[in-house]
Coordinates of C-alpha atoms in Angstrom, one line a residue:
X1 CA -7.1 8.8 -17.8
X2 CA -10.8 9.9 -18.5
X3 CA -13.4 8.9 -15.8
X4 CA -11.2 9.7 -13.0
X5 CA -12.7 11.5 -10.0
X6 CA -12.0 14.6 -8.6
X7 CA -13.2 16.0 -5.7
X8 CA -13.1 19.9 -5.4
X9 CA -13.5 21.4 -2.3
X10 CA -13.7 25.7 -2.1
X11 CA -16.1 27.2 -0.2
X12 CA -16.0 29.6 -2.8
X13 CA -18.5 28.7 -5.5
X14 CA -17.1 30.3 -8.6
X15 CA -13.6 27.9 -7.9
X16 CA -15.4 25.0 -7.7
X17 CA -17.6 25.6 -11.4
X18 CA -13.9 27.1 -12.8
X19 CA -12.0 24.4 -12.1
X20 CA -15.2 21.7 -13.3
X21 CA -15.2 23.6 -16.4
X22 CA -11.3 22.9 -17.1
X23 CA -11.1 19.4 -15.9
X24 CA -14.0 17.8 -17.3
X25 CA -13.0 19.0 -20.6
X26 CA -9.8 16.8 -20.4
X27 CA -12.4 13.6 -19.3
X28 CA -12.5 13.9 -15.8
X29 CA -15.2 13.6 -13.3
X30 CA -15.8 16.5 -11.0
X31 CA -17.3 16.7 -7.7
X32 CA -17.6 19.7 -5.7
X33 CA -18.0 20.4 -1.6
X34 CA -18.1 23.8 0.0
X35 CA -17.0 23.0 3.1
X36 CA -15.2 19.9 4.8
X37 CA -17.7 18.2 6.3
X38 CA -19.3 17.4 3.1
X39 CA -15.8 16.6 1.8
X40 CA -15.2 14.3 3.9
X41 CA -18.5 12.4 3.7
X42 CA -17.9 12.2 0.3
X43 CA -14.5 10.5 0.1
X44 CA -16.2 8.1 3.0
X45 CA -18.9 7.3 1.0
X46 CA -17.7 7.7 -3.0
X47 CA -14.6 6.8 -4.6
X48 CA -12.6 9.8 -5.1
X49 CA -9.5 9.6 -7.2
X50 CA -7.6 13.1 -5.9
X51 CA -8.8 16.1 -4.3
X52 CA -8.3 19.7 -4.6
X53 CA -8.4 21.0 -0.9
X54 CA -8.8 24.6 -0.3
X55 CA -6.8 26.0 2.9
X56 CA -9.1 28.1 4.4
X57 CA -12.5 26.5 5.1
X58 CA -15.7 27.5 7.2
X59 CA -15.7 25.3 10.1
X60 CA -13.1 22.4 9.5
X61 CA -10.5 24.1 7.8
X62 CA -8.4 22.2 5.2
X63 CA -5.6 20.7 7.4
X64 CA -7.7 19.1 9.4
X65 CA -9.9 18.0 6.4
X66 CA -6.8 16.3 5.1
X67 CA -5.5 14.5 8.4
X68 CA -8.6 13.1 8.2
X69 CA -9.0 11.8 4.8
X70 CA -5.6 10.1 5.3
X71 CA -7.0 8.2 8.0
X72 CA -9.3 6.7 4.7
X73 CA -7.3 7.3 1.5
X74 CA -3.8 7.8 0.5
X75 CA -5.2 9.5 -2.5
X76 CA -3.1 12.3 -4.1
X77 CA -4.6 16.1 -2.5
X78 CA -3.4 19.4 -3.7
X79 CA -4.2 22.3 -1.7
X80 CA -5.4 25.9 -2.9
X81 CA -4.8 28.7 -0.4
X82 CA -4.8 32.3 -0.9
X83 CA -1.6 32.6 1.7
X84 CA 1.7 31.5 0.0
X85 CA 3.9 31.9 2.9
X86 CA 6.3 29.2 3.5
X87 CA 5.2 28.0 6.8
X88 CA 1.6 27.4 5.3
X89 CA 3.1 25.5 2.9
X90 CA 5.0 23.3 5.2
X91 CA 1.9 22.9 7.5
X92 CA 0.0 21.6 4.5
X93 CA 2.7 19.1 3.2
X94 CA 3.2 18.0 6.7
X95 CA -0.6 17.6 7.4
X96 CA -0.6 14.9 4.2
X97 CA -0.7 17.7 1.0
X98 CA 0.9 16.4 -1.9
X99 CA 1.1 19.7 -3.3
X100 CA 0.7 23.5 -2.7
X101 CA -0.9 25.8 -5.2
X102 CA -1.7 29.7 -4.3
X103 CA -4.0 31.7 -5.2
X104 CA -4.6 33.3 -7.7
X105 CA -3.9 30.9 -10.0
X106 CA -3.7 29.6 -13.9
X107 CA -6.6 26.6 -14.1
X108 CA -4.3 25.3 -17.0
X109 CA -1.6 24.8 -14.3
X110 CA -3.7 22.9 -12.4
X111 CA -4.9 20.9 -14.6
X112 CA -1.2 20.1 -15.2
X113 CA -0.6 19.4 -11.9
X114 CA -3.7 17.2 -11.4
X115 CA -2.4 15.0 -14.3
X116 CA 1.0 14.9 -13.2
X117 CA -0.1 13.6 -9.9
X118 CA -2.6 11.0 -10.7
X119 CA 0.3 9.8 -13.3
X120 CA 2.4 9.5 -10.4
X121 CA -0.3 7.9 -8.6
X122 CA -1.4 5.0 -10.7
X123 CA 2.2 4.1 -11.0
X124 CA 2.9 3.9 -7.6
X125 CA -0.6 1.8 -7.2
X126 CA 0.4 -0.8 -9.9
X127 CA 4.1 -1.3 -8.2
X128 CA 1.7 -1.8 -5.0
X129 CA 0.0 -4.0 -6.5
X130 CA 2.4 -6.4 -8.4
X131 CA 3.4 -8.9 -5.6
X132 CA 7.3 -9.2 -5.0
X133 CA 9.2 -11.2 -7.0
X134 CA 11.9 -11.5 -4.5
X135 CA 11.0 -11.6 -0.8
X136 CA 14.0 -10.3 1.6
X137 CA 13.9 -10.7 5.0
X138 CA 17.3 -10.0 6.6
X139 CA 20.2 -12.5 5.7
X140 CA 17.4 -14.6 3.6
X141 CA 16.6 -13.9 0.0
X142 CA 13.8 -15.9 -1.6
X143 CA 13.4 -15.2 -5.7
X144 CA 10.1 -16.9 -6.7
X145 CA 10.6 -16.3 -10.1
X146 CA 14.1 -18.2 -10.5
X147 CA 13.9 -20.7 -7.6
X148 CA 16.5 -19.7 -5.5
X149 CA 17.5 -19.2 -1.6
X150 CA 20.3 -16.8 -0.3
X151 CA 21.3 -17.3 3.0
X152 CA 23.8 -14.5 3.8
X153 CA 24.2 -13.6 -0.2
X154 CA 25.7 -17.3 -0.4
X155 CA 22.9 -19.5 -2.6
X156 CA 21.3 -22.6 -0.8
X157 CA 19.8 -25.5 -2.5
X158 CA 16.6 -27.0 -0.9
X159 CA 14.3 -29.4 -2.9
X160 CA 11.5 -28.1 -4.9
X161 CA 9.1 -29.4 -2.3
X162 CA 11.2 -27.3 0.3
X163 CA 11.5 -24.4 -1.8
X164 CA 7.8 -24.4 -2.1
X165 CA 7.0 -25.1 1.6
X166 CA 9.6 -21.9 2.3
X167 CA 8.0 -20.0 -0.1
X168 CA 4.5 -20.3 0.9
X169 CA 5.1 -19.4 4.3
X170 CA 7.4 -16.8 3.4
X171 CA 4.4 -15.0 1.4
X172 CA 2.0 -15.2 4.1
X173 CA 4.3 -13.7 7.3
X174 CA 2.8 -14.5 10.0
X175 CA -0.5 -16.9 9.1
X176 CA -0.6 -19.6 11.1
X177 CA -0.3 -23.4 9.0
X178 CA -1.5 -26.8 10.5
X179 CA 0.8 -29.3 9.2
X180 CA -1.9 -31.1 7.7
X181 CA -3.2 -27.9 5.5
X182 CA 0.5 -27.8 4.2
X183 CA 0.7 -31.3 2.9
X184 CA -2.7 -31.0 1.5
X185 CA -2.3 -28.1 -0.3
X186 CA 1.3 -28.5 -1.7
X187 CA 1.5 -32.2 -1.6
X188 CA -2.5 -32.1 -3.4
X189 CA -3.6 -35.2 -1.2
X190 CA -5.4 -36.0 1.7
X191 CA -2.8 -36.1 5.1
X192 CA -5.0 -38.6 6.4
X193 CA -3.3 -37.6 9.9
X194 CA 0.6 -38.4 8.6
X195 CA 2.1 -35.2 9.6
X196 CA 5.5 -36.3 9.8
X197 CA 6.9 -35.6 5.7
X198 CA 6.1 -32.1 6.7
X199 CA 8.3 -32.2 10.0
X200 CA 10.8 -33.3 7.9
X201 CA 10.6 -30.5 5.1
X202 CA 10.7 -28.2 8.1
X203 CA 13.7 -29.8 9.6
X204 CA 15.3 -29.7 6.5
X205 CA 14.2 -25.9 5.4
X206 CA 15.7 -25.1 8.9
X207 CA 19.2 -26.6 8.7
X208 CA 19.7 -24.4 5.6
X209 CA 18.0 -21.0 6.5
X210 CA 18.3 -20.7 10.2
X211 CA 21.7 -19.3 11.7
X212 CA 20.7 -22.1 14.5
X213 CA 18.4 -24.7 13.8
X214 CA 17.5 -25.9 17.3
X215 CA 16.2 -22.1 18.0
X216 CA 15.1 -21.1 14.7
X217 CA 14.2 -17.7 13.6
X218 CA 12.2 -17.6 10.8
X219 CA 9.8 -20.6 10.9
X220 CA 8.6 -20.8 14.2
X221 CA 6.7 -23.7 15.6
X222 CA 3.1 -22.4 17.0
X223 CA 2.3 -25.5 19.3
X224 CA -0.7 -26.9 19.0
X225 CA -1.4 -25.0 15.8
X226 CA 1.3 -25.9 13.1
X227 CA 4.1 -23.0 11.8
X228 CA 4.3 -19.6 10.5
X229 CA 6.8 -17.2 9.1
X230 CA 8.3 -14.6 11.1
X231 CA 6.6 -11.4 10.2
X232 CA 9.3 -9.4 12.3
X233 CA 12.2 -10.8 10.0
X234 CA 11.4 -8.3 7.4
X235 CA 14.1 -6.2 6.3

C-alpha cells in the first residue's frame, strides 16, 4: 500500500540510501536513523508503519532499540545483522523482531519481506478493529448480531429490553452504570428518579445467566453507583 512509512535504521549510510532507493520505488515512504536514539525519537514522535532495525548499533544496539519501541508500537520490525548465528536470531525474535534478515543481502528480498509483513499487518489491524460479533465470557455466549444468549451452550430467551441491557454491559466489562443512565439511554426517556424497571431487568437478566442468582457473577451490583459487567469473566 503506497504512502506507508518505513523507518530504516543502519548506522551504515550506504544501507540506509540502498534500501530508500528500492522501497520508494514500490510507493513507500522512507525514513532513515543511524543510530537508535534517533530511531526511537522518531517512532515517539512520527507515525512509522514498520521498521528495519539493524543488530549492531553505536550506543543502543538494536535489541534494546526494539524492547523499547514495543513499549510504543506493535508495529512489524525486521532486523538486519551481519551475524546469522542462531542464537542471534532467537535473541532478536525474543526481544520483539518479527523477522531476521543477514547480511549481505538481496534488497529485492526485502522488499518482499517488508510487503509480506505489512500485508500481514493491516490484516491483523482490521480484525482488531472490527468489534466482536459474539462476546464469550465463560459458560455465557452473547451473539449481537442474531439476538441470542447461551448459558452453558443451552440458548436462553430474555426480552429484547433484557438482551439489550445484557448486551450493553457485556460490551463495556467493567464500566460502572447508574441505574438511571441505563434507563435513559436504552429506555430514550427521562428516569425521573424511577429506578426500579431497571432492578427488575437485572433481576430478571440474573435468573437466566447466573449459575446463582442471589450471588451473581457476572453483573455485579456496585453500591452506591449502579452495575457493571465482570471484566474477569472473560474467557
Amino acid at each position: 500500500m503506497s504512502g506507508e512509512r518505513i523507518l530504516v535504521v543502519d548506522d551504515e549510510a550506504e544501507i540506509g540510501e540502498l534500501l530508500n532507493l528500492y522501497l520508494t520505488k514500490e510507493g513507500y515512504e522512507v525514513t532513515t536513523a543511524l543510530d537508535g536514539r534517533r530511531a526511537l525519537d522518531i517512532v515517539t514522535n512520527e507515525k512509522i508503519d514498520l521498521i528495519i532495525l539493524d543488530v549492531l548499533l553505536p550506543g543502543l544496539d538494536g535489541i534494546e532499540v526494539c524492547n523499547a519501541i514495543r513499549k510504543i508500537t506493535d508495529v512489524p520490525i525486521v532486523f538486519l545483522s551481519c551475524r546469522g548465528d542462531d542464537i542471534d536470531k532467537i535473541m532478536g525474535l525474543a526481544a520483539g523482531g518479527d523477522d531476521y534478515i543477514t547480511k549481505p543481502f538481496s534488497p529485492r528480498e526485502i522488499v518482499a519481506r517488508v510487503k509480506a509483513h505489512l500485508r500481514r499487518y493491516r490484516m491483523t489491524a482490521a480484525a482488531r478493529e472490527e468489534p466482536p460479533s459474539v462476546l464469550r465470557y465463560r459458560w455465557l455466549e452473547i451473539d449481537l448480531e442474531a439476538c441470542v444468549v447461551r448459558v452453558m451452550g443451552k440458548e436462553v430467551y430474555l426480552s429484547h429490553k433484557e438482551f439489550e441491557v445484557l448486551s450493553l454491559l457485556a460490551q463495556n466489562p467493567d464500566k460502572v452504570f447508574s441505574a438511571d443512565s441505563l434507563f435513559e439511554r436504552l429506555w430514550q426517556m427521562q428516569s425521573l428518579g424511577d429506578i426500579r424497571t431497571v432492578m427488575v431487568h437485572i433481576s430478571n437478566i440474573r435468573k437466566k445467566i447466573e449459575k446463582n442468582p442471589a450471588a451473581p457473577e457476572y453483573i455485579l451490583t456496585v453500591r452506591g453507583a449502579g452495575y457493571k459487567f465482570n471484566g474477569s469473566m472473560a474467557l
